[in-house]
Amino acid sequence: MLVQSTEIHEAKEIILPRHKDERGSFGRIFDRDMFMDHGITCEFIQFSISRTKHAGTLRGMHYQKAPYAEDKLVYCIRGAIHDVICDLRPESPTYMKCQGFHLSDQNNRMIYIPAGCAHGFQTMEDNTEVLYAMSNIYSENHACGIRFDDHILGITWARPVSCISAKDLDWPPYAPASLVD
């Protein structure tokens, strides 16, 4: 595994080696000791998968407020996504910075997202699947989001949005007070 820093403080891009032979390929997506060597010390306690039918679909921008704030590990297992992180931690040196990543079943990359960052992605191919590991359980009462097209954060999406949930359209624009209980 190659673990690299990103433009977002404490976020990491992880490039996974894939061993290939006549049967196909094999690769490890988690190594606790290697993660710890790179400052990723959380314990992942919940895993989820999303399946998205159509390219251009947008999911996000999501996060959970304390005490259910969560670190995430995101890996595209089928298809491709334009993945975006926005740092919403006022104490962070990269506060309000957003960064996009291309994750696909071909490039063997995944993203570690620290708690306090909003996350979302847009599918680049039909029938895309994304695996998430989270360091905290989902709490509906602490689930939050911000508008995908928030003018303050100025997120650049890879293509026009062709599908988005009503819930994601209803998220408010970003406001620092939205992180306080």
PDB file of C-alpha atoms in Angstrom:
ATOM      1  CA  MET A   1       0.000   0.000   0.000  1.00  0.00           C
ATOM      2  CA  LEU A   2       1.105   3.489  -0.800  1.00  0.00           C
ATOM      3  CA  VAL A   3      -0.434   6.058   1.557  1.00  0.00           C
ATOM      4  CA  GLN A   4      -0.227   9.689   0.419  1.00  0.00           C
ATOM      5  CA  SER A   5      -1.258  12.960   2.014  1.00  0.00           C
ATOM      6  CA  THR A   6      -3.932  15.016   0.254  1.00  0.00           C
ATOM      7  CA  GLU A   7      -4.754  18.722   0.162  1.00  0.00           C
ATOM      8  CA  ILE A   8      -7.160  18.088   3.073  1.00  0.00           C
ATOM      9  CA  HIS A   9      -5.496  17.934   6.507  1.00  0.00           C
ATOM     10  CA  GLU A  10      -5.340  14.305   7.769  1.00  0.00           C
ATOM     11  CA  ALA A  11      -7.156  12.891   4.710  1.00  0.00           C
ATOM     12  CA  LYS A  12      -5.213  10.207   2.840  1.00  0.00           C
ATOM     13  CA  GLU A  13      -5.252   8.729  -0.629  1.00  0.00           C
ATOM     14  CA  ILE A  14      -4.317   5.059  -0.560  1.00  0.00           C
ATOM     15  CA  ILE A  15      -3.080   3.214  -3.620  1.00  0.00           C
ATOM     16  CA  LEU A  16      -3.536  -0.522  -3.310  1.00  0.00           C
ATOM     17  CA  PRO A  17      -1.163  -2.999  -4.914  1.00  0.00           C
ATOM     18  CA  ARG A  18      -2.907  -5.661  -6.935  1.00  0.00           C
ATOM     19  CA  HIS A  19      -1.207  -8.999  -7.480  1.00  0.00           C
ATOM     20  CA  LYS A  20      -2.179 -10.502 -10.814  1.00  0.00           C
ATOM     21  CA  ASP A  21      -1.883 -13.968 -12.282  1.00  0.00           C
ATOM     22  CA  GLU A  22      -3.791 -16.206 -14.686  1.00  0.00           C
ATOM     23  CA  ARG A  23      -6.766 -16.386 -12.279  1.00  0.00           C
ATOM     24  CA  GLY A  24      -7.203 -12.630 -11.993  1.00  0.00           C
ATOM     25  CA  SER A  25      -6.011 -10.420  -9.166  1.00  0.00           C
ATOM     26  CA  PHE A  26      -5.799 -10.154  -5.394  1.00  0.00           C
ATOM     27  CA  GLY A  27      -5.293  -7.095  -3.216  1.00  0.00           C
ATOM     28  CA  ARG A  28      -5.553  -6.070   0.414  1.00  0.00           C
ATOM     29  CA  ILE A  29      -7.749  -3.065   1.204  1.00  0.00           C
ATOM     30  CA  PHE A  30      -7.042  -2.846   4.933  1.00  0.00           C
ATOM     31  CA  ASP A  31      -3.888  -3.306   6.998  1.00  0.00           C
ATOM     32  CA  ARG A  32      -4.291  -1.992  10.557  1.00  0.00           C
ATOM     33  CA  ASP A  33      -0.568  -1.684  11.248  1.00  0.00           C
ATOM     34  CA  MET A  34       0.196   0.118   7.995  1.00  0.00           C
ATOM     35  CA  PHE A  35      -2.735   2.467   8.551  1.00  0.00           C
ATOM     36  CA  MET A  36      -1.493   3.217  12.076  1.00  0.00           C
ATOM     37  CA  ASP A  37       1.987   3.955  10.692  1.00  0.00           C
ATOM     38  CA  HIS A  38       0.323   6.699   8.606  1.00  0.00           C
ATOM     39  CA  GLY A  39      -1.777   8.190  11.420  1.00  0.00           C
ATOM     40  CA  ILE A  40      -5.030   6.355  10.650  1.00  0.00           C
ATOM     41  CA  THR A  41      -5.808   5.063  14.128  1.00  0.00           C
ATOM     42  CA  CYS A  42      -9.590   4.725  14.139  1.00  0.00           C
ATOM     43  CA  GLU A  43     -11.382   1.423  14.442  1.00  0.00           C
ATOM     44  CA  PHE A  44     -13.810   0.746  11.607  1.00  0.00           C
ATOM     45  CA  ILE A  45     -17.008  -0.688  13.096  1.00  0.00           C
ATOM     46  CA  GLN A  46     -19.538  -0.449  10.269  1.00  0.00           C
ATOM     47  CA  PHE A  47     -19.298  -1.304   6.565  1.00  0.00           C
ATOM     48  CA  SER A  48     -21.830  -0.295   3.912  1.00  0.00           C
ATOM     49  CA  ILE A  49     -22.161  -0.557   0.154  1.00  0.00           C
ATOM     50  CA  SER A  50     -23.971   1.682  -2.294  1.00  0.00           C
ATOM     51  CA  ARG A  51     -25.063   0.581  -5.735  1.00  0.00           C
ATOM     52  CA  THR A  52     -25.951   3.300  -8.216  1.00  0.00           C
ATOM     53  CA  LYS A  53     -27.715   2.546 -11.506  1.00  0.00           C
ATOM     54  CA  HIS A  54     -26.880   5.583 -13.631  1.00  0.00           C
ATOM     55  CA  ALA A  55     -23.826   7.675 -14.441  1.00  0.00           C
ATOM     56  CA  GLY A  56     -24.146  11.291 -13.322  1.00  0.00           C
ATOM     57  CA  THR A  57     -25.936  10.388 -10.078  1.00  0.00           C
ATOM     58  CA  LEU A  58     -24.772  12.437  -7.096  1.00  0.00           C
ATOM     59  CA  ARG A  59     -24.763  11.274  -3.474  1.00  0.00           C
ATOM     60  CA  GLY A  60     -23.807  13.842  -0.853  1.00  0.00           C
ATOM     61  CA  MET A  61     -22.554  15.953   0.747  1.00  0.00           C
ATOM     62  CA  HIS A  62     -22.895  14.013   4.028  1.00  0.00           C
ATOM     63  CA  TYR A  63     -21.362  13.949   7.514  1.00  0.00           C
ATOM     64  CA  GLN A  64     -22.408  13.140  11.089  1.00  0.00           C
ATOM     65  CA  LYS A  65     -22.236  15.542  14.038  1.00  0.00           C
ATOM     66  CA  ALA A  66     -20.588  14.641  17.359  1.00  0.00           C
ATOM     67  CA  PRO A  67     -20.813  12.391  19.231  1.00  0.00           C
ATOM     68  CA  TYR A  68     -21.415  10.279  16.115  1.00  0.00           C
ATOM     69  CA  ALA A  69     -18.848  11.982  13.885  1.00  0.00           C
ATOM     70  CA  GLU A  70     -17.126   9.319  11.808  1.00  0.00           C
ATOM     71  CA  ASP A  71     -13.957   8.640   9.901  1.00  0.00           C
ATOM     72  CA  LYS A  72     -14.635   6.966   6.541  1.00  0.00           C
ATOM     73  CA  LEU A  73     -12.715   4.785   4.164  1.00  0.00           C
ATOM     74  CA  VAL A  74     -14.175   4.859   0.628  1.00  0.00           C
ATOM     75  CA  TYR A  75     -13.333   2.381  -2.148  1.00  0.00           C
ATOM     76  CA  CYS A  76     -14.995   2.009  -5.558  1.00  0.00           C
ATOM     77  CA  ILE A  77     -15.376  -1.712  -6.229  1.00  0.00           C
ATOM     78  CA  ARG A  78     -17.227  -1.433  -9.552  1.00  0.00           C
ATOM     79  CA  GLY A  79     -17.376   1.401 -12.065  1.00  0.00           C
ATOM     80  CA  ALA A  80     -15.971   4.855 -11.311  1.00  0.00           C
ATOM     81  CA  ILE A  81     -16.740   7.896  -9.174  1.00  0.00           C
ATOM     82  CA  HIS A  82     -15.687  11.493  -8.762  1.00  0.00           C
ATOM     83  CA  ASP A  83     -15.274  11.567  -4.972  1.00  0.00           C
ATOM     84  CA  VAL A  84     -15.238  14.877  -3.043  1.00  0.00           C
ATOM     85  CA  ILE A  85     -14.167  15.785   0.499  1.00  0.00           C
ATOM     86  CA  CYS A  86     -14.882  19.176   2.117  1.00  0.00           C
ATOM     87  CA  ASP A  87     -13.120  20.044   5.367  1.00  0.00           C
ATOM     88  CA  LEU A  88     -15.710  21.469   7.789  1.00  0.00           C
ATOM     89  CA  ARG A  89     -13.436  21.463  10.862  1.00  0.00           C
ATOM     90  CA  PRO A  90     -12.965  25.097  11.996  1.00  0.00           C
ATOM     91  CA  GLU A  91      -9.719  24.192  13.808  1.00  0.00           C
ATOM     92  CA  SER A  92      -8.203  22.546  10.719  1.00  0.00           C
ATOM     93  CA  PRO A  93      -5.540  24.320   8.636  1.00  0.00           C
ATOM     94  CA  THR A  94      -7.540  23.296   5.543  1.00  0.00           C
ATOM     95  CA  TYR A  95     -10.932  24.480   6.854  1.00  0.00           C
ATOM     96  CA  MET A  96     -13.444  24.942   4.004  1.00  0.00           C
ATOM     97  CA  LYS A  97     -11.107  23.416   1.415  1.00  0.00           C
ATOM     98  CA  CYS A  98     -12.597  20.839  -0.953  1.00  0.00           C
ATOM     99  CA  GLN A  99     -10.742  18.239  -3.007  1.00  0.00           C
ATOM    100  CA  GLY A 100     -11.920  15.774  -5.628  1.00  0.00           C
ATOM    101  CA  PHE A 101     -10.529  12.324  -6.456  1.00  0.00           C
ATOM    102  CA  HIS A 102     -11.123   9.803  -9.232  1.00  0.00           C
ATOM    103  CA  LEU A 103     -11.773   6.345  -7.779  1.00  0.00           C
ATOM    104  CA  SER A 104     -12.473   3.345  -9.974  1.00  0.00           C
ATOM    105  CA  ASP A 105     -12.348  -0.415 -10.062  1.00  0.00           C
ATOM    106  CA  GLN A 106      -9.322   0.002 -12.346  1.00  0.00           C
ATOM    107  CA  ASN A 107      -7.096   2.462 -10.460  1.00  0.00           C
ATOM    108  CA  ASN A 108      -6.990   0.712  -7.047  1.00  0.00           C
ATOM    109  CA  ARG A 109      -7.309   3.927  -5.061  1.00  0.00           C
ATOM    110  CA  MET A 110      -9.291   4.614  -1.932  1.00  0.00           C
ATOM    111  CA  ILE A 111      -9.740   7.630   0.288  1.00  0.00           C
ATOM    112  CA  TYR A 112      -9.522   7.960   4.063  1.00  0.00           C
ATOM    113  CA  ILE A 113     -11.753  10.827   5.224  1.00  0.00           C
ATOM    114  CA  PRO A 114     -11.342  12.153   8.778  1.00  0.00           C
ATOM    115  CA  ALA A 115     -14.330  12.970  10.983  1.00  0.00           C
ATOM    116  CA  GLY A 116     -15.577  16.510  10.484  1.00  0.00           C
ATOM    117  CA  CYS A 117     -15.311  16.411   6.703  1.00  0.00           C
ATOM    118  CA  ALA A 118     -18.337  16.250   4.428  1.00  0.00           C
ATOM    119  CA  HIS A 119     -18.240  13.594   1.732  1.00  0.00           C
ATOM    120  CA  GLY A 120     -20.043  12.962  -1.513  1.00  0.00           C
ATOM    121  CA  PHE A 121     -19.524  11.424  -4.910  1.00  0.00           C
ATOM    122  CA  GLN A 122     -20.832  11.436  -8.445  1.00  0.00           C
ATOM    123  CA  THR A 123     -20.947   8.259 -10.496  1.00  0.00           C
ATOM    124  CA  MET A 124     -19.013   8.310 -13.753  1.00  0.00           C
ATOM    125  CA  GLU A 125     -20.342   4.968 -15.037  1.00  0.00           C
ATOM    126  CA  ASP A 126     -23.618   3.075 -14.884  1.00  0.00           C
ATOM    127  CA  ASN A 127     -23.911   0.328 -12.230  1.00  0.00           C
ATOM    128  CA  THR A 128     -21.238   1.713  -9.921  1.00  0.00           C
ATOM    129  CA  GLU A 129     -20.653   0.179  -6.483  1.00  0.00           C
ATOM    130  CA  VAL A 130     -18.888   1.868  -3.576  1.00  0.00           C
ATOM    131  CA  LEU A 131     -17.753   0.252  -0.326  1.00  0.00           C
ATOM    132  CA  TYR A 132     -17.549   2.367   2.840  1.00  0.00           C
ATOM    133  CA  ALA A 133     -15.990   1.596   6.211  1.00  0.00           C
ATOM    134  CA  MET A 134     -17.016   3.889   9.074  1.00  0.00           C
ATOM    135  CA  SER A 135     -15.614   4.416  12.560  1.00  0.00           C
ATOM    136  CA  ASN A 136     -19.009   5.084  14.136  1.00  0.00           C
ATOM    137  CA  ILE A 137     -22.533   3.762  13.805  1.00  0.00           C
ATOM    138  CA  TYR A 138     -25.084   5.627  11.732  1.00  0.00           C
ATOM    139  CA  SER A 139     -27.242   7.935  13.836  1.00  0.00           C
ATOM    140  CA  GLU A 140     -30.209   9.430  12.002  1.00  0.00           C
ATOM    141  CA  ASN A 141     -30.419  12.225  14.594  1.00  0.00           C
ATOM    142  CA  HIS A 142     -26.795  13.237  13.905  1.00  0.00           C
ATOM    143  CA  ALA A 143     -26.794  12.794  10.126  1.00  0.00           C
ATOM    144  CA  CYS A 144     -26.221  16.092   8.328  1.00  0.00           C
ATOM    145  CA  GLY A 145     -25.402  17.419   4.938  1.00  0.00           C
ATOM    146  CA  ILE A 146     -24.698  20.494   2.889  1.00  0.00           C
ATOM    147  CA  ARG A 147     -25.837  21.404  -0.594  1.00  0.00           C
ATOM    148  CA  PHE A 148     -23.789  19.764  -3.341  1.00  0.00           C
ATOM    149  CA  ASP A 149     -23.788  23.097  -5.198  1.00  0.00           C
ATOM    150  CA  ASP A 150     -23.055  25.325  -2.195  1.00  0.00           C
ATOM    151  CA  HIS A 151     -21.581  28.564  -3.581  1.00  0.00           C
ATOM    152  CA  ILE A 152     -19.308  29.155  -0.552  1.00  0.00           C
ATOM    153  CA  LEU A 153     -17.556  25.789  -0.899  1.00  0.00           C
ATOM    154  CA  GLY A 154     -17.560  25.945  -4.702  1.00  0.00           C
ATOM    155  CA  ILE A 155     -17.332  22.205  -5.372  1.00  0.00           C
ATOM    156  CA  THR A 156     -16.545  21.341  -8.975  1.00  0.00           C
ATOM    157  CA  TRP A 157     -18.367  18.228 -10.144  1.00  0.00           C
ATOM    158  CA  ALA A 158     -17.120  16.167 -13.066  1.00  0.00           C
ATOM    159  CA  ARG A 159     -20.344  16.396 -15.074  1.00  0.00           C
ATOM    160  CA  PRO A 160     -23.892  17.749 -14.850  1.00  0.00           C
ATOM    161  CA  VAL A 161     -25.964  16.077 -12.138  1.00  0.00           C
ATOM    162  CA  SER A 162     -28.490  13.723 -13.737  1.00  0.00           C
ATOM    163  CA  CYS A 163     -29.978  12.244 -10.546  1.00  0.00           C
ATOM    164  CA  ILE A 164     -29.966  13.291  -6.882  1.00  0.00           C
ATOM    165  CA  SER A 165     -32.231  12.394  -3.961  1.00  0.00           C
ATOM    166  CA  ALA A 166     -34.823  14.839  -2.630  1.00  0.00           C
ATOM    167  CA  LYS A 167     -33.047  14.650   0.746  1.00  0.00           C
ATOM    168  CA  ASP A 168     -29.715  15.691  -0.788  1.00  0.00           C
ATOM    169  CA  LEU A 169     -31.425  18.571  -2.606  1.00  0.00           C
ATOM    170  CA  ASP A 170     -32.915  19.756   0.699  1.00  0.00           C
ATOM    171  CA  TRP A 171     -29.614  20.088   2.568  1.00  0.00           C
ATOM    172  CA  PRO A 172     -28.944  23.717   3.533  1.00  0.00           C
ATOM    173  CA  PRO A 173     -25.985  25.769   2.349  1.00  0.00           C
ATOM    174  CA  TYR A 174     -22.906  25.516   4.541  1.00  0.00           C
ATOM    175  CA  ALA A 175     -22.885  27.459   7.804  1.00  0.00           C
ATOM    176  CA  PRO A 176     -20.263  26.934  10.537  1.00  0.00           C
ATOM    177  CA  ALA A 177     -22.989  26.762  13.196  1.00  0.00           C
ATOM    178  CA  SER A 178     -24.345  23.615  11.499  1.00  0.00           C
ATOM    179  CA  LEU A 179     -21.551  21.594  13.160  1.00  0.00           C
ATOM    180  CA  VAL A 180     -22.620  22.529  16.688  1.00  0.00           C
ATOM    181  CA  ASP A 181     -25.268  20.520  18.559  1.00  0.00           C
TER     182      ASP A 181
END
